[in-house]
Amino acid sequence: MTEESRPLLAFGPPVVGSRPAQPSRDMPRLSRPTAGRQGERLTPEFRELAAAFDAERARLATDTPDEVDPALVVVFDLVGSIKDFCNAIDQIDGLEFLSELIGDRADPDDDFYMTERGRGRTDSTVPHSLYLVMTNARAIDELMRLFDLWQQDQSVTFRHGLGKFKTAFEQLSAIRRWGPEDRIRQTGLRDRWQETLDVVGQSVSFVTVEVELWYRHDAGQRTEAESRVERIVGDSGGRILDRSQIGDIGYHALLAELPIQQVQSVLSSGAGSIRLLTTDEVMFVSPFIPMSVAPPTLEPVTEVRLPHGERVDGLPRIALLDGLPLANHDALAGRLAIDDPDGLAEDYPVYSRNHGTAMASLIIHGDLSARGEPLDRPLYVRPIMRPHEFASGYEQVLPNRLFTDLLHRAVKRLVEGEGGSDPIAPSVRIVNLSIGAQARALVRRMSPVGRLLDWLAYSYNLLFVVSAGNHSYEITIPAEVADDATAARSAVTRAVYDAALLRGILPPGDAINALTVGATHDDGLGDVDLPGTVWDITDPGAPAHYSATGPGVDRSVKPDLHHIGGRALYTRPVLQPGSNVVSVALARTEATGPGLQVAAPGRAGATNTSVFTTGTSNATALVSREASHLFDILDAKASDSDDAPLPDAQYHPLLVRALLAHASDWGQWGARLRQELGLDNQQARRHLTALLGYGGLDTARLGTAATNRAVLVAGGHIARNERHTYEFPLPPSLRSRAEWHRFTITLAYMAPTIGRLTRYRNAKVYFATPDTNLAAGERIDAEHNSVRRGSLQQEIIDGTRAMVFGDAETFPIHIECMDDAQRLRAGKTVRYALVVSVETSAETSTTIHEEIGARLRQRARDRARGRAQS
């Protein structure tokens, strides 16, 4: 018996009510020192701060005849965190809240430790939050005065707005200056600079860095800070290449060249040895590594035969921000709308036009080895890469531009216009980013470019489809398994898992409002004869070993899903006498495959050549293609006039994101990896969620239901402390039948974000824990705590027990909205989209879609009669 396709169905309007009060949970509690003990611990640190101001004032006096009150950045290291503490900081004249960061968890001590009811003191580590504050000496004096008052009387009343400081004094672990080491910690700067010296030594004169400044509220202070940093860079013999201020995400940065002597000084004498890293205006200094892409080959030979296509008219829906494609390739001719405001095409030789050509080919045709119908709309292309200055055939993201600013300008040009001009492509709803920042993965704070994508998606209602990133370096395995492909496969899986921290998501794949895509070991080429020098040591259809792994920031689900990225082969290792380990590296397969077959620039002007490639870039392009097909489905009118219309177009970007996740699951991956990695503890699902996200995308289930599967969709806006309840009709054919069935619930929303805070989301929207008893099943796949940490939540309930319910009973889905980082203001709402499905095997029932559709139509008629009678 086969599944017959059926259309999506629409929920009716939800029942709107108040979010119920949550029962208080018995959480571990923080034990704090006494006020007297805090005075003993912290008074010396306050005095050190006062002395630092005196020293800074004396230093500045040598540069200026006028007395200057210096401003320094101070770190309040709090055990735990304090909601809305940032608002209290801004109440003291001379204090300006700058940012909050997650601090290192610390072992408990006699001052701060966690307790649990019934157990008392525990050995649990203690969380820390760092509040970064710009302050002057007068403000520090006021802070010390308040601290003295609190020590004398803990019940003292501070003036309105300062009450949070009493809590802060209780939890204050340390107070100190933001120092040189803080400015490079977790940026990878020292490691990158060491690599630079080791590899190129004295053959380079300059290194490039991104200098992120504190974003000051006052424009004049930002200008003054930028000028000072520019002077410091210039005095060191360097220069500024680019600069950017994006107020909507609190971003202020300079792209600077520094002389190699600065590198040598930091590595030999420490971060405090150069002025740039001791400057209070500077937040972070990161190595600037524009993503560089190697050509698959400079001599593509695989010929692709495509019928001559006529020019595609209409408005573009997908924007490809990438390299410049070969516009007259047979696969692309007449199908591209290239927008090149930077004039990059003037110096972009044909043999370098690889990555953009490949991505455009995949978006328009899919894998050329198994290509489908081409898109019927032109593809908007904005080149943001250029040929590499030294490496022939290579391409790189513009090396003299801040990547965050480059993307900001490119997207604003699409939807708002640039320099007073009209928007260049306001019809675009999907932005494909198969490139990113070739930087160290971050899990403690959102990258600037991740913050940008979150804001752009929220502000312009766009779907960003972003690659998770590739880690294609060699994998080290024990030498003892080198002669056994099966044992090597297991060892490689374990090695990749053990190195997960080094193989994290690359920016902007950390963005929570974007759909981040990993790659699977799959393509459409079919069987390939392999020479004895290579191995296929990845399970078919499993996550590719080159694909970046999660989790995202704050342990959110990243990547969101996986899709076809191309099968990657590895070189069979050569055993060295006496060695305990061997390394396996990616093999070259661009000429013969496997991999995804893509259009490529040819020799001597050939326009019909192709190559085979692998990567998360490929998977991302294919997901963008599928996303466009989903927009077509949502734009079409309901096939049955009695059915409720699908949600309005304003919800389509979110619905597409939800539908893509909804068609994804772990399949056999979870059980296989549990066994392979020996994950049998309670944390197994959390670890697997970081590796697998929501699973692999099944395109056969995208945007469609079946006779044995009903899929309902909805879109709405929800306010603070509201609950929206959707009633999913239960199909009678599943009643009292002990057969396999599955409920899948997916919610996507546009999270408003607060870039300065650790919590980051202004508000969070989620569906409450579904009723597993009514569904007669158990939750499977992604871990239930992780799925609520981003802006895409999915729960799957799988069961074989008999469901017991009445004739008109429904399965309720409660969507709720609550404050997270800050209070969602009155009158403000959050846009969301919901997808819910129930299914069983075709052998069990082929009437589910019909039954639920009939119930929905009857419900709509009842509502219409009720409105008419009223």
Tab-separated table of C-alpha atoms in Angstrom, residues 168-468:
chain	number	residue	atom	x	y	z
A	168	ALA	CA	24.819	42.637	43.143
A	169	PHE	CA	26.928	43.261	46.259
A	170	GLU	CA	25.724	39.935	47.681
A	171	GLN	CA	26.748	38.067	44.496
A	172	LEU	CA	29.861	40.035	43.596
A	173	SER	CA	32.762	37.640	43.195
A	174	ALA	CA	35.258	40.198	41.902
A	175	ILE	CA	35.443	43.712	40.516
A	176	ARG	CA	38.330	44.581	38.206
A	177	ARG	CA	39.360	46.308	34.995
A	178	TRP	CA	38.726	44.772	31.578
A	179	GLY	CA	42.265	43.888	30.627
A	180	PRO	CA	44.444	42.909	27.663
A	181	GLU	CA	43.879	39.178	28.090
A	182	ASP	CA	40.103	39.725	28.173
A	183	ARG	CA	40.322	41.392	24.775
A	184	ILE	CA	41.769	38.328	23.085
A	185	ARG	CA	40.306	35.503	25.175
A	186	GLN	CA	38.283	33.067	23.021
A	187	THR	CA	39.003	35.065	19.850
A	188	GLY	CA	41.806	32.721	18.756
A	189	LEU	CA	44.123	35.685	18.200
A	190	ARG	CA	47.178	34.330	19.994
A	191	ASP	CA	46.912	30.906	18.285
A	192	ARG	CA	46.425	32.509	14.878
A	193	TRP	CA	49.377	34.828	15.338
A	194	GLN	CA	51.572	31.928	16.434
A	195	GLU	CA	50.557	30.027	13.290
A	196	THR	CA	51.373	33.099	11.219
A	197	LEU	CA	54.899	33.305	12.595
A	198	ASP	CA	55.436	29.555	12.337
A	199	VAL	CA	54.288	29.372	8.709
A	200	VAL	CA	55.388	32.628	7.100
A	201	GLY	CA	57.827	34.055	9.648
A	202	GLN	CA	59.201	37.372	8.444
A	203	SER	CA	57.844	37.059	4.893
A	204	VAL	CA	54.791	39.179	5.766
A	205	SER	CA	54.911	42.741	7.037
A	206	PHE	CA	51.361	43.111	8.339
A	207	VAL	CA	48.527	41.131	9.884
A	208	THR	CA	44.854	42.071	9.709
A	209	VAL	CA	42.585	42.189	12.763
A	210	GLU	CA	38.985	43.081	13.507
A	211	VAL	CA	38.884	45.527	16.395
A	212	GLU	CA	35.457	45.522	18.029
A	213	LEU	CA	34.872	48.645	20.090
A	214	TRP	CA	32.394	49.084	22.901
A	215	TYR	CA	29.211	50.468	21.399
A	216	ARG	CA	28.604	53.716	23.275
A	217	HIS	CA	25.142	55.247	23.532
A	218	ASP	CA	26.425	58.710	22.594
A	219	ALA	CA	27.484	59.263	18.957
A	220	GLY	CA	30.127	61.771	20.015
A	221	GLN	CA	31.709	59.241	22.362
A	222	ARG	CA	31.761	56.661	19.558
A	223	THR	CA	33.518	59.140	17.282
A	224	GLU	CA	36.045	60.003	19.984
A	225	ALA	CA	36.705	56.315	20.745
A	226	GLU	CA	37.197	55.492	17.077
A	227	SER	CA	39.596	58.397	16.599
A	228	ARG	CA	41.691	57.328	19.591
A	229	VAL	CA	41.965	53.731	18.408
A	230	GLU	CA	42.847	54.933	14.904
A	231	ARG	CA	45.650	57.090	16.346
A	232	ILE	CA	46.984	54.128	18.336
A	233	VAL	CA	46.971	51.923	15.236
A	234	GLY	CA	48.672	54.658	13.226
A	235	ASP	CA	51.313	55.283	15.896
A	236	SER	CA	52.206	51.569	15.787
A	237	GLY	CA	52.823	51.749	12.041
A	238	GLY	CA	49.488	50.245	11.041
A	239	ARG	CA	46.438	51.601	9.229
A	240	ILE	CA	42.635	51.332	9.179
A	241	LEU	CA	41.154	49.483	6.185
A	242	ASP	CA	37.436	49.639	6.983
A	243	ARG	CA	35.070	50.844	9.683
A	244	SER	CA	31.460	50.208	10.606
A	245	GLN	CA	28.762	51.254	13.055
A	246	ILE	CA	25.455	49.346	13.085
A	247	GLY	CA	23.398	50.727	15.919
A	248	ASP	CA	20.591	48.210	15.617
A	249	ILE	CA	22.906	45.440	16.832
A	250	GLY	CA	25.271	47.546	18.951
A	251	TYR	CA	28.204	46.939	16.583
A	252	HIS	CA	31.187	49.278	16.252
A	253	ALA	CA	34.307	47.894	14.618
A	254	LEU	CA	37.464	48.740	12.718
A	255	LEU	CA	39.394	46.571	10.288
A	256	ALA	CA	43.048	47.279	10.895
A	257	GLU	CA	46.461	46.256	9.614
A	258	LEU	CA	49.133	45.894	12.273
A	259	PRO	CA	52.868	45.503	11.670
A	260	ILE	CA	54.285	42.042	12.292
A	261	GLN	CA	56.350	43.467	15.165
A	262	GLN	CA	53.128	43.808	17.172
A	263	VAL	CA	52.566	40.075	16.734
A	264	GLN	CA	56.041	39.273	17.948
A	265	SER	CA	55.601	41.532	20.960
A	266	VAL	CA	52.349	39.891	22.098
A	267	LEU	CA	53.729	36.378	21.674
A	268	SER	CA	56.970	37.120	23.500
A	269	SER	CA	55.856	39.627	26.155
A	270	GLY	CA	52.101	39.151	26.567
A	271	ALA	CA	48.920	40.923	25.515
A	272	GLY	CA	49.669	43.974	27.639
A	273	SER	CA	52.784	44.782	25.597
A	274	ILE	CA	50.957	46.638	22.799
A	275	ARG	CA	48.788	49.718	23.304
A	276	LEU	CA	45.866	48.458	21.229
A	277	LEU	CA	45.193	45.688	23.744
A	278	THR	CA	45.418	48.027	26.746
A	279	THR	CA	42.996	50.590	25.324
A	280	ASP	CA	39.709	50.871	27.209
A	281	GLU	CA	37.727	51.712	24.069
A	282	VAL	CA	38.465	48.200	22.728
A	283	MET	CA	36.185	45.263	23.532
A	284	PHE	CA	37.750	42.451	21.489
A	285	VAL	CA	40.512	42.030	18.937
A	286	SER	CA	40.060	39.043	16.633
A	287	PRO	CA	42.117	37.671	13.759
A	288	PHE	CA	40.521	38.679	10.480
A	289	ILE	CA	40.427	35.637	8.215
A	290	PRO	CA	38.251	36.213	5.145
A	291	MET	CA	36.834	32.900	4.002
A	292	SER	CA	38.903	31.463	1.178
A	293	VAL	CA	37.595	28.801	-1.204
A	294	ALA	CA	39.831	26.525	-3.244
A	295	PRO	CA	38.767	25.620	-6.785
A	296	PRO	CA	37.736	21.970	-7.103
A	297	THR	CA	40.033	21.795	-10.114
A	298	LEU	CA	41.353	24.192	-12.709
A	299	GLU	CA	40.554	21.708	-15.480
A	300	PRO	CA	36.944	20.517	-15.270
A	301	VAL	CA	36.264	17.855	-17.868
A	302	THR	CA	32.854	16.389	-17.062
A	303	GLU	CA	30.451	17.523	-19.744
A	304	VAL	CA	26.883	18.358	-18.839
A	305	ARG	CA	24.200	18.377	-21.503
A	306	LEU	CA	21.407	20.814	-20.866
A	307	PRO	CA	18.764	21.925	-23.322
A	308	HIS	CA	19.171	25.500	-24.437
A	309	GLY	CA	17.021	27.507	-22.039
A	310	GLU	CA	15.224	30.721	-22.761
A	311	ARG	CA	15.573	33.713	-20.506
A	312	VAL	CA	13.613	33.321	-17.262
A	313	ASP	CA	11.407	36.295	-16.497
A	314	GLY	CA	9.743	37.307	-13.268
A	315	LEU	CA	10.878	38.532	-9.877
A	316	PRO	CA	13.662	36.777	-7.951
A	317	ARG	CA	12.770	35.030	-4.705
A	318	ILE	CA	16.267	33.814	-3.720
A	319	ALA	CA	19.314	36.022	-3.226
A	320	LEU	CA	22.713	34.345	-3.521
A	321	LEU	CA	25.466	36.299	-1.744
A	322	ASP	CA	28.603	34.542	-2.941
A	323	GLY	CA	31.259	34.571	-5.618
A	324	LEU	CA	30.631	35.799	-9.159
A	325	PRO	CA	29.120	33.022	-11.325
A	326	LEU	CA	29.911	32.285	-14.952
A	327	ALA	CA	26.720	33.855	-16.279
A	328	ASN	CA	26.897	32.335	-19.773
A	329	HIS	CA	27.373	28.737	-18.614
A	330	ASP	CA	24.774	26.515	-20.268
A	331	ALA	CA	23.261	25.772	-16.845
A	332	LEU	CA	22.939	29.445	-15.914
A	333	ALA	CA	22.458	31.453	-19.102
A	334	GLY	CA	19.363	33.646	-18.927
A	335	ARG	CA	18.647	32.642	-15.337
A	336	LEU	CA	20.701	35.117	-13.277
A	337	ALA	CA	20.091	38.698	-12.188
A	338	ILE	CA	23.626	39.796	-11.252
A	339	ASP	CA	23.990	42.947	-9.169
A	340	ASP	CA	27.626	44.064	-8.907
A	341	PRO	CA	27.728	47.533	-7.305
A	342	ASP	CA	31.380	47.065	-6.286
A	343	GLY	CA	32.497	46.374	-9.865
A	344	LEU	CA	34.114	43.060	-8.953
A	345	ALA	CA	33.461	41.538	-12.375
A	346	GLU	CA	36.058	43.835	-13.935
A	347	ASP	CA	38.886	41.807	-12.397
A	348	TYR	CA	37.318	38.365	-11.942
A	349	PRO	CA	38.845	35.902	-14.448
A	350	VAL	CA	36.601	33.112	-15.702
A	351	TYR	CA	38.761	30.336	-14.215
A	352	SER	CA	38.175	31.793	-10.722
A	353	ARG	CA	34.366	31.827	-10.971
A	354	ASN	CA	33.920	28.499	-9.236
A	355	HIS	CA	31.999	28.839	-5.992
A	356	GLY	CA	29.300	31.201	-7.196
A	357	THR	CA	28.830	29.104	-10.345
A	358	ALA	CA	28.480	25.932	-8.271
A	359	MET	CA	25.989	27.431	-5.804
A	360	ALA	CA	23.879	29.000	-8.556
A	361	SER	CA	23.858	25.658	-10.387
A	362	LEU	CA	22.641	23.805	-7.290
A	363	ILE	CA	19.943	26.352	-6.477
A	364	ILE	CA	18.595	26.395	-10.026
A	365	HIS	CA	18.953	22.719	-11.044
A	366	GLY	CA	19.895	20.717	-7.967
A	367	ASP	CA	22.484	17.961	-8.295
A	368	LEU	CA	23.180	17.677	-12.043
A	369	SER	CA	23.589	13.925	-11.593
A	370	ALA	CA	19.919	13.754	-10.589
A	371	ARG	CA	18.645	17.179	-11.571
A	372	GLY	CA	15.051	18.193	-11.297
A	373	GLU	CA	13.036	20.942	-12.918
A	374	PRO	CA	14.921	24.251	-12.941
A	375	LEU	CA	13.575	27.174	-10.939
A	376	ASP	CA	11.097	29.255	-12.896
A	377	ARG	CA	12.347	32.548	-11.433
A	378	PRO	CA	15.636	34.370	-11.975
A	379	LEU	CA	18.235	34.029	-9.219
A	380	TYR	CA	19.485	37.320	-7.764
A	381	VAL	CA	23.277	37.210	-7.304
A	382	ARG	CA	25.367	39.739	-5.398
A	383	PRO	CA	29.090	38.920	-5.562
A	384	ILE	CA	30.799	39.499	-2.208
A	385	MET	CA	33.924	37.501	-3.050
A	386	ARG	CA	36.840	38.201	-5.353
A	387	PRO	CA	39.779	36.244	-6.785
A	388	HIS	CA	42.510	35.568	-4.240
A	389	GLU	CA	45.441	37.933	-4.606
A	390	PHE	CA	48.072	35.183	-4.633
A	391	ALA	CA	46.490	31.705	-5.003
A	392	SER	CA	45.438	31.033	-8.593
A	393	GLY	CA	41.809	29.996	-8.953
A	394	TYR	CA	41.014	30.646	-5.292
A	395	GLU	CA	38.274	33.033	-4.211
A	396	GLN	CA	37.880	34.865	-0.930
A	397	VAL	CA	35.397	37.123	0.802
A	398	LEU	CA	36.453	40.731	0.234
A	399	PRO	CA	39.645	40.976	2.321
A	400	ASN	CA	39.488	44.745	2.872
A	401	ARG	CA	35.910	44.886	4.179
A	402	LEU	CA	34.367	43.973	7.512
A	403	PHE	CA	32.219	40.922	6.763
A	404	THR	CA	29.413	42.083	9.069
A	405	ASP	CA	29.222	45.470	7.361
A	406	LEU	CA	29.427	43.891	3.897
A	407	LEU	CA	26.394	41.698	4.590
A	408	HIS	CA	24.504	44.560	6.216
A	409	ARG	CA	24.900	46.762	3.157
A	410	ALA	CA	24.114	43.939	0.745
A	411	VAL	CA	20.823	43.010	2.436
A	412	LYS	CA	19.733	46.614	2.996
A	413	ARG	CA	20.353	47.260	-0.724
A	414	LEU	CA	17.943	44.407	-1.465
A	415	VAL	CA	15.019	45.592	0.617
A	416	GLU	CA	15.583	49.298	1.329
A	417	GLY	CA	17.895	50.556	-1.365
A	418	GLU	CA	21.257	52.257	-1.058
A	419	GLY	CA	22.285	55.878	-1.356
A	420	GLY	CA	18.729	57.068	-1.878
A	421	SER	CA	18.002	54.533	-4.638
A	422	ASP	CA	15.018	52.182	-4.707
A	423	PRO	CA	15.290	48.617	-3.338
A	424	ILE	CA	17.121	46.483	-5.866
A	425	ALA	CA	15.174	43.238	-5.306
A	426	PRO	CA	12.374	43.640	-2.723
A	427	SER	CA	10.726	40.409	-3.946
A	428	VAL	CA	13.510	38.330	-2.351
A	429	ARG	CA	12.328	36.231	0.598
A	430	ILE	CA	15.261	33.764	0.886
A	431	VAL	CA	18.907	34.749	1.334
A	432	ASN	CA	21.416	31.958	0.681
A	433	LEU	CA	24.725	32.243	2.543
A	434	SER	CA	26.942	29.333	1.562
A	435	ILE	CA	29.937	31.289	2.821
A	436	GLY	CA	30.812	32.596	6.243
A	437	ALA	CA	33.494	33.837	8.556
A	438	GLN	CA	36.496	31.535	8.617
A	439	ALA	CA	36.932	32.141	12.312
A	440	ARG	CA	36.973	30.240	15.543
A	441	ALA	CA	33.561	28.887	16.488
A	442	LEU	CA	31.981	30.616	19.477
A	443	VAL	CA	29.549	29.053	21.911
A	444	ARG	CA	29.500	31.674	24.689
A	445	ARG	CA	28.444	34.771	22.783
A	446	MET	CA	26.751	35.380	19.495
A	447	SER	CA	29.140	36.518	16.774
A	448	PRO	CA	28.597	40.041	15.383
A	449	VAL	CA	27.563	38.619	12.020
A	450	GLY	CA	25.191	36.194	13.769
A	451	ARG	CA	23.618	39.134	15.614
A	452	LEU	CA	23.267	40.925	12.303
A	453	LEU	CA	21.425	38.055	10.624
A	454	ASP	CA	19.073	37.738	13.585
A	455	TRP	CA	18.207	41.425	13.348
A	456	LEU	CA	17.861	41.404	9.543
A	457	ALA	CA	15.597	38.335	9.615
A	458	TYR	CA	13.416	39.916	12.297
A	459	SER	CA	13.298	43.401	10.746
A	460	TYR	CA	12.808	42.421	7.100
A	461	ASN	CA	10.953	39.111	7.550
A	462	LEU	CA	13.536	37.141	5.570
A	463	LEU	CA	14.564	33.494	5.642
A	464	PHE	CA	18.348	33.182	5.843
A	465	VAL	CA	19.642	29.740	4.864
A	466	VAL	CA	23.205	29.474	6.146
A	467	SER	CA	25.887	26.797	5.957
A	468	ALA	CA	27.104	25.337	9.243
